[in-house]
Amino acid sequence: DTAVSQTPKYLVTQMGNDKSIKCEQNLGHDTMYWYKQDSKKFLKIMFSYNNKELIINETVPNRFSPKSPDKAHLNLHINSLELGDSAVYFCASSPSGTGSRYTIYFGEGSWLTVV
Amino acid sequence: SQQGEEDPQALSIQEGENATMNCSYKTSINNLQWYRQNSGRGLVHLILIRSNEREKHSGRLRVTLDTSKKSSSLLITASRAADTASYFCASDYTGGGNKLTFGTGTQLKVEL
């Protein structure tokens, strides 16, 4: 069984569109994250939620809005997509707190291409 | 930038050889972790070393931490073709808000 699953795996869309990426974890973890990995493989945290509460919000454009309906789900909605949003987006989770002392479990990634 | 920097950026070795990757960081840390990413996949946790530890082993992996030099190394012994992947260090900076900051990664290729 997949521990952290995210959909879709591949997404090609036009500039200006709005899209969502869904994420679910079945590990019983309290904390979930969204990371962005660019073409140079640089991985940067975007958001972190602990028990549905936003605890980390990096300098991400307002066009990106995370939503956590419950602690097992963390979705990412992106408005008005731009070419620079093309990247791989990883959902992740960790057992508790902000995850710094614990293993972070990553999903397989969602490859977003904006054309 | 608080990110770690890894060296080398790319490493190509023959199967059976040892691979050493280094990670340097800029400020005090609480702990440091190493992750592996196979092509087209998510990251997988390998090992965590705390700031008060100097060396840790897990199977064919050996991680060292030198807080005085603000650096860590990952050694993979007797490498296999299946070890081909990108390897990232990730550190939790003291005062950094308890979030992991990832390094730039080392792309390891193990050839038969």
Short mmCIF file of C-alpha atoms in Angstrom, two decimals:
data_model
loop_
_atom_site.label_atom_id
_atom_site.label_comp_id
_atom_site.label_asym_id
_atom_site.label_seq_id
_atom_site.Cartn_x
_atom_site.Cartn_y
_atom_site.Cartn_z
CA ASP A 1 0.00 0.00 0.00
CA THR A 2 1.27 3.42 -0.95
CA ALA A 3 2.07 5.46 2.16
CA VAL A 4 1.91 8.94 0.63
CA SER A 5 -0.03 9.10 -2.60
CA GLN A 6 -0.52 12.12 -4.79
CA THR A 7 -2.49 12.64 -7.95
CA PRO A 8 -2.08 13.35 -10.74
CA LYS A 9 1.43 12.12 -11.43
CA TYR A 10 1.68 14.12 -14.65
CA LEU A 11 -0.10 17.32 -15.48
CA VAL A 12 0.31 19.41 -18.62
CA THR A 13 -1.71 22.59 -18.71
CA GLN A 14 -1.81 25.99 -20.32
CA MET A 15 -0.77 29.28 -18.77
CA GLY A 16 -3.53 30.95 -16.88
CA ASN A 17 -5.35 27.77 -15.93
CA ASP A 18 -6.14 26.70 -12.38
CA LYS A 19 -5.15 23.21 -11.26
CA SER A 20 -5.11 21.10 -8.12
CA ILE A 21 -2.88 18.32 -6.87
CA LYS A 22 -4.28 15.98 -4.26
CA CYS A 23 -2.34 14.18 -1.55
CA GLU A 24 -3.28 11.55 0.97
CA GLN A 25 -1.19 9.69 3.56
CA ASN A 26 -2.21 6.50 5.32
CA LEU A 27 0.61 6.53 7.88
CA GLY A 28 -1.32 8.24 10.63
CA HIS A 29 1.13 11.14 10.61
CA ASP A 30 0.24 14.51 12.08
CA THR A 31 2.33 16.66 9.76
CA MET A 32 2.13 17.05 6.00
CA TYR A 33 4.14 19.12 3.55
CA TRP A 34 4.36 20.38 0.03
CA TYR A 35 7.81 20.67 -1.53
CA LYS A 36 8.76 22.01 -4.95
CA GLN A 37 11.69 20.55 -6.91
CA ASP A 38 12.94 22.59 -9.83
CA SER A 39 14.72 21.47 -12.97
CA LYS A 40 18.07 21.57 -11.16
CA LYS A 41 16.67 19.22 -8.51
CA PHE A 42 16.71 21.90 -5.85
CA LEU A 43 14.06 20.96 -3.30
CA LYS A 44 12.35 23.70 -1.34
CA ILE A 45 9.60 23.53 1.21
CA MET A 46 6.44 25.43 0.39
CA PHE A 47 3.96 24.62 3.15
CA SER A 48 3.63 22.49 6.23
CA TYR A 49 0.47 21.55 8.12
CA ASN A 50 0.23 19.96 11.54
CA ASN A 51 -3.18 18.49 12.40
CA LYS A 52 -4.82 20.64 9.72
CA GLU A 53 -3.15 23.80 11.00
CA LEU A 54 -0.74 25.74 8.77
CA ILE A 55 2.63 25.97 10.51
CA ILE A 56 5.09 26.72 7.72
CA ASN A 57 4.31 29.05 4.86
CA GLU A 58 7.38 29.94 2.86
CA THR A 59 7.53 32.85 0.47
CA VAL A 60 5.22 31.30 -2.05
CA PRO A 61 3.00 33.37 -4.38
CA ASN A 62 -0.59 33.75 -3.25
CA ARG A 63 -1.62 31.82 -6.33
CA PHE A 64 -0.65 28.70 -4.37
CA SER A 65 -3.19 27.72 -1.75
CA PRO A 66 -2.94 24.57 0.32
CA LYS A 67 -6.01 23.00 1.88
CA SER A 68 -6.09 20.34 4.56
CA PRO A 69 -9.59 18.93 5.10
CA ASP A 70 -8.22 16.47 7.66
CA LYS A 71 -4.80 15.42 8.86
CA ALA A 72 -4.56 12.66 6.26
CA HIS A 73 -5.07 14.98 3.30
CA LEU A 74 -3.24 18.02 2.03
CA ASN A 75 -4.21 19.37 -1.36
CA LEU A 76 -2.47 22.08 -3.36
CA HIS A 77 -4.44 24.44 -5.56
CA ILE A 78 -2.65 26.69 -8.02
CA ASN A 79 -4.39 29.62 -9.69
CA SER A 80 -3.37 31.41 -12.86
CA LEU A 81 -0.55 29.06 -13.69
CA GLU A 82 2.67 30.55 -15.04
CA LEU A 83 5.50 29.01 -17.04
CA GLY A 84 7.76 29.25 -13.98
CA ASP A 85 5.44 27.00 -12.02
CA SER A 86 6.64 24.05 -14.07
CA ALA A 87 8.31 21.73 -11.59
CA VAL A 88 7.84 18.55 -9.65
CA TYR A 89 5.68 18.97 -6.57
CA PHE A 90 6.16 16.52 -3.74
CA CYS A 91 3.75 15.86 -0.96
CA ALA A 92 5.26 14.45 2.22
CA SER A 93 4.39 13.59 5.79
CA SER A 94 6.14 13.00 9.11
CA PRO A 95 5.08 11.57 12.46
CA SER A 96 4.76 14.69 14.60
CA GLY A 97 5.81 18.23 15.24
CA THR A 98 7.44 19.86 12.28
CA GLY A 99 9.28 16.76 11.24
CA SER A 100 12.76 18.02 11.73
CA ARG A 101 13.71 15.20 14.04
CA TYR A 102 11.87 12.48 12.23
CA THR A 103 11.87 10.77 8.90
CA ILE A 104 9.93 12.54 6.20
CA TYR A 105 8.01 10.25 3.88
CA PHE A 106 7.66 11.55 0.35
CA GLY A 107 5.09 10.84 -2.31
CA GLU A 108 6.17 9.97 -5.83
CA GLY A 109 5.77 13.50 -7.09
CA SER A 110 3.50 15.35 -9.49
CA TRP A 111 5.19 16.57 -12.67
CA LEU A 112 3.58 19.86 -13.62
CA THR A 113 4.32 21.34 -17.04
CA VAL A 114 2.85 24.71 -17.94
CA VAL A 115 2.84 25.50 -21.65
CA SER B 1 21.08 30.96 1.76
CA GLN B 2 20.71 28.35 4.47
CA GLN B 3 20.82 25.42 2.08
CA GLY B 4 23.46 22.77 2.22
CA GLU B 5 25.83 22.37 -0.63
CA GLU B 6 26.89 18.98 -1.80
CA ASP B 7 30.07 17.91 -3.39
CA PRO B 8 30.56 16.55 -5.94
CA GLN B 9 27.51 17.47 -7.99
CA ALA B 10 27.98 14.28 -9.98
CA LEU B 11 29.96 11.12 -9.33
CA SER B 12 30.52 8.14 -11.59
CA ILE B 13 32.11 4.97 -10.26
CA GLN B 14 32.40 1.28 -11.05
CA GLU B 15 30.37 -1.32 -9.24
CA GLY B 16 32.17 -2.53 -6.15
CA GLU B 17 33.92 0.79 -5.51
CA ASN B 18 33.09 3.06 -2.61
CA ALA B 19 31.25 6.33 -3.15
CA THR B 20 31.73 9.34 -0.91
CA MET B 21 29.50 12.38 -0.99
CA ASN B 22 29.99 15.49 1.09
CA CYS B 23 27.59 18.07 2.40
CA SER B 24 28.46 21.44 3.87
CA TYR B 25 26.10 23.75 5.69
CA LYS B 26 26.29 27.26 7.00
CA THR B 27 24.84 27.53 10.50
CA SER B 28 24.39 25.37 13.58
CA ILE B 29 22.11 22.40 13.16
CA ASN B 30 20.03 20.13 15.39
CA ASN B 31 20.38 17.14 13.13
CA LEU B 32 21.22 16.17 9.58
CA GLN B 33 19.56 13.61 7.38
CA TRP B 34 20.44 11.93 4.10
CA TYR B 35 17.87 11.05 1.48
CA ARG B 36 18.03 9.16 -1.79
CA GLN B 37 16.02 9.90 -4.92
CA ASN B 38 15.83 7.46 -7.79
CA SER B 39 15.12 8.97 -11.18
CA GLY B 40 11.48 9.94 -11.49
CA ARG B 41 10.66 8.97 -7.92
CA GLY B 42 10.19 10.55 -4.53
CA LEU B 43 12.87 10.91 -1.87
CA VAL B 44 13.54 8.09 0.54
CA HIS B 45 15.07 8.61 3.95
CA LEU B 46 18.39 6.85 4.50
CA ILE B 47 19.81 7.94 7.81
CA LEU B 48 19.62 10.66 10.48
CA ILE B 49 22.55 11.84 12.54
CA ARG B 50 22.12 14.13 15.52
CA SER B 51 24.37 17.09 16.19
CA ASN B 52 25.98 15.33 19.16
CA GLU B 53 26.84 12.26 17.10
CA ARG B 54 29.95 11.92 14.99
CA GLU B 55 29.34 8.75 13.02
CA LYS B 56 26.47 6.46 12.20
CA HIS B 57 26.17 3.24 10.21
CA SER B 58 23.32 1.57 8.41
CA GLY B 59 24.16 -1.45 6.30
CA ARG B 60 26.56 -0.29 3.59
CA LEU B 61 26.06 3.34 4.54
CA ARG B 62 28.31 5.31 6.83
CA VAL B 63 27.56 8.91 7.73
CA THR B 64 29.91 11.23 9.55
CA LEU B 65 29.22 14.65 10.98
CA ASP B 66 31.82 17.27 11.82
CA THR B 67 30.06 20.20 13.43
CA SER B 68 33.29 22.18 13.75
CA LYS B 69 33.66 22.11 9.97
CA LYS B 70 29.90 22.24 9.38
CA SER B 71 30.09 19.24 7.12
CA SER B 72 28.81 15.71 6.74
CA SER B 73 29.76 12.86 4.48
CA LEU B 74 27.90 9.84 3.20
CA LEU B 75 29.94 6.79 2.29
CA ILE B 76 28.40 3.94 0.34
CA THR B 77 30.64 0.90 0.43
CA ALA B 78 30.78 -1.82 -2.23
CA SER B 79 28.46 0.13 -4.48
CA ARG B 80 25.96 -1.58 -6.76
CA ALA B 81 24.31 -0.48 -9.96
CA ALA B 82 21.08 -0.18 -7.98
CA ASP B 83 22.71 2.57 -5.89
CA THR B 84 22.50 4.86 -8.93
CA ALA B 85 20.42 7.79 -7.72
CA SER B 86 20.64 11.34 -6.42
CA TYR B 87 21.59 11.77 -2.80
CA PHE B 88 20.54 14.77 -0.72
CA CYS B 89 21.52 15.98 2.68
CA ALA B 90 18.90 17.83 4.69
CA SER B 91 19.56 19.81 7.81
CA ASP B 92 17.47 21.26 10.56
CA TYR B 93 18.99 24.65 11.34
CA THR B 94 19.00 25.90 14.90
CA GLY B 95 16.51 28.73 14.93
CA GLY B 96 15.34 27.77 11.47
CA GLY B 97 11.80 27.09 12.51
CA ASN B 98 12.24 23.32 12.73
CA LYS B 99 12.10 22.76 9.00
CA LEU B 100 14.43 20.68 6.92
CA THR B 101 16.52 22.49 4.34
CA PHE B 102 17.77 20.30 1.53
CA GLY B 103 21.12 20.43 -0.17
CA THR B 104 21.70 20.59 -3.87
CA GLY B 105 22.24 16.86 -4.25
CA THR B 106 24.89 14.55 -5.68
CA GLN B 107 24.02 12.47 -8.71
CA LEU B 108 25.68 9.10 -8.33
CA LYS B 109 26.05 6.72 -11.24
CA VAL B 110 27.34 3.23 -10.58
CA GLU B 111 28.41 1.45 -13.74
CA LEU B 112 28.67 -2.26 -14.25
#
